[in-house]
Coordinates of C-alpha atoms in Angstrom, one line a residue:
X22 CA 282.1 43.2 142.2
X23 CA 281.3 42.6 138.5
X24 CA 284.1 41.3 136.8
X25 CA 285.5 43.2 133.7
X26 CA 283.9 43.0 130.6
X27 CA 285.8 42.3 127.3
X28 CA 286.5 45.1 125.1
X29 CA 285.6 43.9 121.7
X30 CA 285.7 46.7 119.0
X31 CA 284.2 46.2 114.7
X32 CA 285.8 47.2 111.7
X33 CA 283.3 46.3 109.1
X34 CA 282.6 48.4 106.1
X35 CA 279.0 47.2 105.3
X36 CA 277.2 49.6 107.3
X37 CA 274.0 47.2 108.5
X38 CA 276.4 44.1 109.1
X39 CA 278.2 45.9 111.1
X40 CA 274.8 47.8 113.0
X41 CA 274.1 43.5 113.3
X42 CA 277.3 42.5 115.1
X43 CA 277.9 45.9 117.1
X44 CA 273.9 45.4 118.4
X45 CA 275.1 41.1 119.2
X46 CA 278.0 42.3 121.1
X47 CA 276.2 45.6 123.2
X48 CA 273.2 42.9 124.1
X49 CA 276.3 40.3 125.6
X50 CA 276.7 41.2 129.4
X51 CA 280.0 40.4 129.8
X52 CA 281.3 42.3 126.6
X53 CA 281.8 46.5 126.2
X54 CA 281.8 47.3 122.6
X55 CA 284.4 49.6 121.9
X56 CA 284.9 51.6 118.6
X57 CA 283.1 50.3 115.5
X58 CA 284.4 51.4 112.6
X59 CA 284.3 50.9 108.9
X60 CA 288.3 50.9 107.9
X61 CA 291.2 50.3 109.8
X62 CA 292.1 53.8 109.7
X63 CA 288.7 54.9 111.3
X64 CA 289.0 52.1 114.6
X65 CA 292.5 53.6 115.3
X66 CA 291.3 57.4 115.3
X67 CA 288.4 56.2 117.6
X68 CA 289.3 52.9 119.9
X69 CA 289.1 53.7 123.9
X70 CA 291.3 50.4 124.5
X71 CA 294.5 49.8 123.5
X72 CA 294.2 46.0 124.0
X73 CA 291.0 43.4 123.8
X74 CA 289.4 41.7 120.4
X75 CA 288.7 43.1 117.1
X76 CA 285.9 41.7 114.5
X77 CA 287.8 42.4 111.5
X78 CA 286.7 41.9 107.9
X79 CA 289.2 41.4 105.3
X80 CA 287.5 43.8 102.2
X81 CA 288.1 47.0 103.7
X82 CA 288.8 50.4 102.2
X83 CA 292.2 51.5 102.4
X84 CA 294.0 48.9 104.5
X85 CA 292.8 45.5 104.0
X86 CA 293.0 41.8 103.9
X87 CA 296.2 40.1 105.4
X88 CA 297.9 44.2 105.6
X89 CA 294.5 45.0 108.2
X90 CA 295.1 42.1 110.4
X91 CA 298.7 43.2 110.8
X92 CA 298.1 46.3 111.7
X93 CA 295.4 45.4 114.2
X94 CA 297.5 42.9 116.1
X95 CA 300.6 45.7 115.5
X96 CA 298.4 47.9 117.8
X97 CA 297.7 45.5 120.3
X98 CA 294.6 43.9 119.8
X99 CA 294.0 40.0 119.1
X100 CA 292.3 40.1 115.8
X101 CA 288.8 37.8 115.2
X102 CA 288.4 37.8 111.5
X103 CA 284.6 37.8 110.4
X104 CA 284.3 37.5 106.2
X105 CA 282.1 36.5 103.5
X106 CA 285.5 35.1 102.2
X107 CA 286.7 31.5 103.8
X108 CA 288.6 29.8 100.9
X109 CA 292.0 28.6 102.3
X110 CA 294.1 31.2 100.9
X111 CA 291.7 33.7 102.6
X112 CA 292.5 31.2 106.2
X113 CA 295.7 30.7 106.2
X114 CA 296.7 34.1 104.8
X115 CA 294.7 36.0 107.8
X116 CA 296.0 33.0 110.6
X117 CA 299.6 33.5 109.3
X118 CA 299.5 37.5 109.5
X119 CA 298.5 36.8 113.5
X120 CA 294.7 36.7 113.7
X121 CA 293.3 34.9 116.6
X122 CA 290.5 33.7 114.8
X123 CA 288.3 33.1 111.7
X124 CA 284.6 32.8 111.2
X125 CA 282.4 33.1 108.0
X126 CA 279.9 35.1 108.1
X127 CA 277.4 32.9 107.8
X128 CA 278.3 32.3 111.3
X129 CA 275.8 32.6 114.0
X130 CA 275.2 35.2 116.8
X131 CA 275.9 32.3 119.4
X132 CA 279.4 31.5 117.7
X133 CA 280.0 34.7 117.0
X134 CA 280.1 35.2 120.7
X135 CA 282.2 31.7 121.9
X136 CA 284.8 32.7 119.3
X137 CA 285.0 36.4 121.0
X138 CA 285.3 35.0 124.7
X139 CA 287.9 32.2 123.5
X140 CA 290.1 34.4 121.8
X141 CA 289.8 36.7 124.5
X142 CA 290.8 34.0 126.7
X143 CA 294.3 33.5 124.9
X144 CA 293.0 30.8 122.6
X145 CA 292.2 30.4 118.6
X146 CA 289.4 29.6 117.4
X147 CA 288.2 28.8 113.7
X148 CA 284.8 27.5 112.1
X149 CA 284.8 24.0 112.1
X150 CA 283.4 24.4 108.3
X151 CA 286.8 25.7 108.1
X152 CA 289.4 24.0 110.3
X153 CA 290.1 21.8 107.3
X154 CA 291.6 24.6 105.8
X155 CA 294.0 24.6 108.5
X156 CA 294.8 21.2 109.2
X157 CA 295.3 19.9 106.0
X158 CA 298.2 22.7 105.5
X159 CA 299.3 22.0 109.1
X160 CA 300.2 17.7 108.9
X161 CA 302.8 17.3 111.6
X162 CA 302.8 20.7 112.3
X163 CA 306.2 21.8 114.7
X164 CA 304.4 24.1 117.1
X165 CA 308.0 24.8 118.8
X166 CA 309.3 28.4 118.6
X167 CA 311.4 28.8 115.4
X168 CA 314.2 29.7 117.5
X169 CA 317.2 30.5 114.7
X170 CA 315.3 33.3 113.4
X171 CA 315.1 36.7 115.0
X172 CA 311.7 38.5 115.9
X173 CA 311.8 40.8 112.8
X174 CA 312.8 38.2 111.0
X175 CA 309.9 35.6 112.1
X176 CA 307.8 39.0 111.1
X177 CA 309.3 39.1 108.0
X178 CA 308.0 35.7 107.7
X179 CA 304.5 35.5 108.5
X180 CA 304.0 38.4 105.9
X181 CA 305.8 36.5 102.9
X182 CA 303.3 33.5 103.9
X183 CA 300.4 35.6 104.3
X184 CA 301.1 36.2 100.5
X185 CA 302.6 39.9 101.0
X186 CA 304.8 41.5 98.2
X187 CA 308.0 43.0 99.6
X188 CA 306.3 46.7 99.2
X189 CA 304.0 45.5 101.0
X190 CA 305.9 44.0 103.9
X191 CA 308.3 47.3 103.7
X192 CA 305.2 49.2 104.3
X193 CA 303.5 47.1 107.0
X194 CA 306.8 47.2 109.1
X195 CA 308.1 50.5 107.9
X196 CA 311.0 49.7 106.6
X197 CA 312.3 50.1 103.3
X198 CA 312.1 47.5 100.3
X199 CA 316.1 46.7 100.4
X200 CA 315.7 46.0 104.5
X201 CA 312.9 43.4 103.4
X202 CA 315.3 41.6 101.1
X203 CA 318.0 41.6 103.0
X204 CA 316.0 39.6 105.7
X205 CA 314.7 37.3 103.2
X206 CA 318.3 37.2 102.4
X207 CA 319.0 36.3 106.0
X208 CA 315.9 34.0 106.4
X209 CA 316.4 32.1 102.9
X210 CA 320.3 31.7 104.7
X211 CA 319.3 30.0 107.8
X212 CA 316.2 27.9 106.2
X213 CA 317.4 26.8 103.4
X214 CA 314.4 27.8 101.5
X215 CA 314.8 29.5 98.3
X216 CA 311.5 30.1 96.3
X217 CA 308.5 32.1 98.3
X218 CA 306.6 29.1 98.4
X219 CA 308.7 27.0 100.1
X220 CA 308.9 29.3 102.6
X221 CA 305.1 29.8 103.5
X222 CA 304.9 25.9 103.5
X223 CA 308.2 26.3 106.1
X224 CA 306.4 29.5 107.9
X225 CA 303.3 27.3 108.2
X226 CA 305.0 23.8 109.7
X227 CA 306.4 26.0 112.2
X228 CA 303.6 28.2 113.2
X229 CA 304.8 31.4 112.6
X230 CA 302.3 34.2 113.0
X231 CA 303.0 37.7 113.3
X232 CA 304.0 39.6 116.2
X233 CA 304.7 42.9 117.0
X234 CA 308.2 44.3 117.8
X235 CA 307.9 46.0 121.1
X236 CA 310.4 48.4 121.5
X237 CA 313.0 48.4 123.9
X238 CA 313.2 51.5 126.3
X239 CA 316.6 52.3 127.3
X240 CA 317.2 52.3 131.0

């Protein structure tokens, strides 16, 4: 019995660059291209699978950047970030908002492909053009869980260091603006970080990426 391929779905605005890494994945045996879209909106009306990987850019319309890779991961897919953009705001911002992964996209077809099938896998993977990016903000990085702060709150997190405004974050989690502040509030409390800033550089030390809250169904 042939064992199951990886659903791998595109959301890539530029419609030949996308044509390019739809045709790499449908040509990989062991892959099943699922929707490919140009905006996050589009994947979501269209995706067949509610889980596998998703070659994201970060220029979008509508929903974009660090706001698109939440969303992504919020439905349940581990995110593989594919831009023209690598500078390490552009990194870090899309690793701390949950993706899996980061390529440029002057990437080949053959990484390209080992990044899918790690991630896939349960692993990261990024560049190694740019996992300086991520080691030089990560120097005796704590990968322990950040255990004092609750799930929304370590959600809350991620999206301040992925450089979210609190309209933003309100949005992303749909909640309202004073619900964001008070968990910053709560956060700034038990961290003893005041200033944004400090917290991303705290948010980073302790690897906090965003996660989605998965409801609990009364029983």
């Amino acid at each position: 019995m042939a064992a199951t391929r990886i659903p791998v779905g595109v959301i890539e605005d530029h419609p030949l660059y996308r044509a390019a890494v739809a045709q790499l994945l449908a040509d990989a045996p062991d892959i099943e291209v699922d929707a490919v879209a140009g905006s996050v909106a589009q994947f979501a009306a269209h995706r067949q699978n509610p889980a596998g990987v998703v070659v994201l850019d970060l220029r979008l319309p509508g929903v974009q950047g660090s706001s698109a890779v939440v969303e992504v991961v919020g439905m349940g897919h581990r995110v593989l970030v594919l831009s023209a953009y690598s500078g390490r705001a552009e990194v870090l911002g899309a690793m701390a908002a949950g993706a899996s992964g980061y390529l440029s996209k002057d990437s080949d077809g053959a990484e390209i492909l080992h990044a899918v099938r790690r991630i896939a896998g349960g692993n990261s993977y990024v560049s190694p053009m740019l996992a300086a990016h991520v080691l030089d903000a990560l120097p005796g990085r704590d990968k322990g869980l950040v255990i004092e702060l609750s799930a929304r709150e370590r959600q809350v997190l991620s999206l301040v260091a992925a450089g979210e405004r609190d309209q933003d974050i309100a949005e992303a989690l749909d909640i309202s603006i004073r619900t964001v502040r008070s968990y910053l509030d709560r956060i700034r409390d038990k961290t003893g970080q005041r200033r944004r800033p400090e917290l991303t550089r705290y948010a980073i030390e302790k690897g906090v990426a965003y996660a989605p809250v998965v409801p609990t169904v009364p029983v």
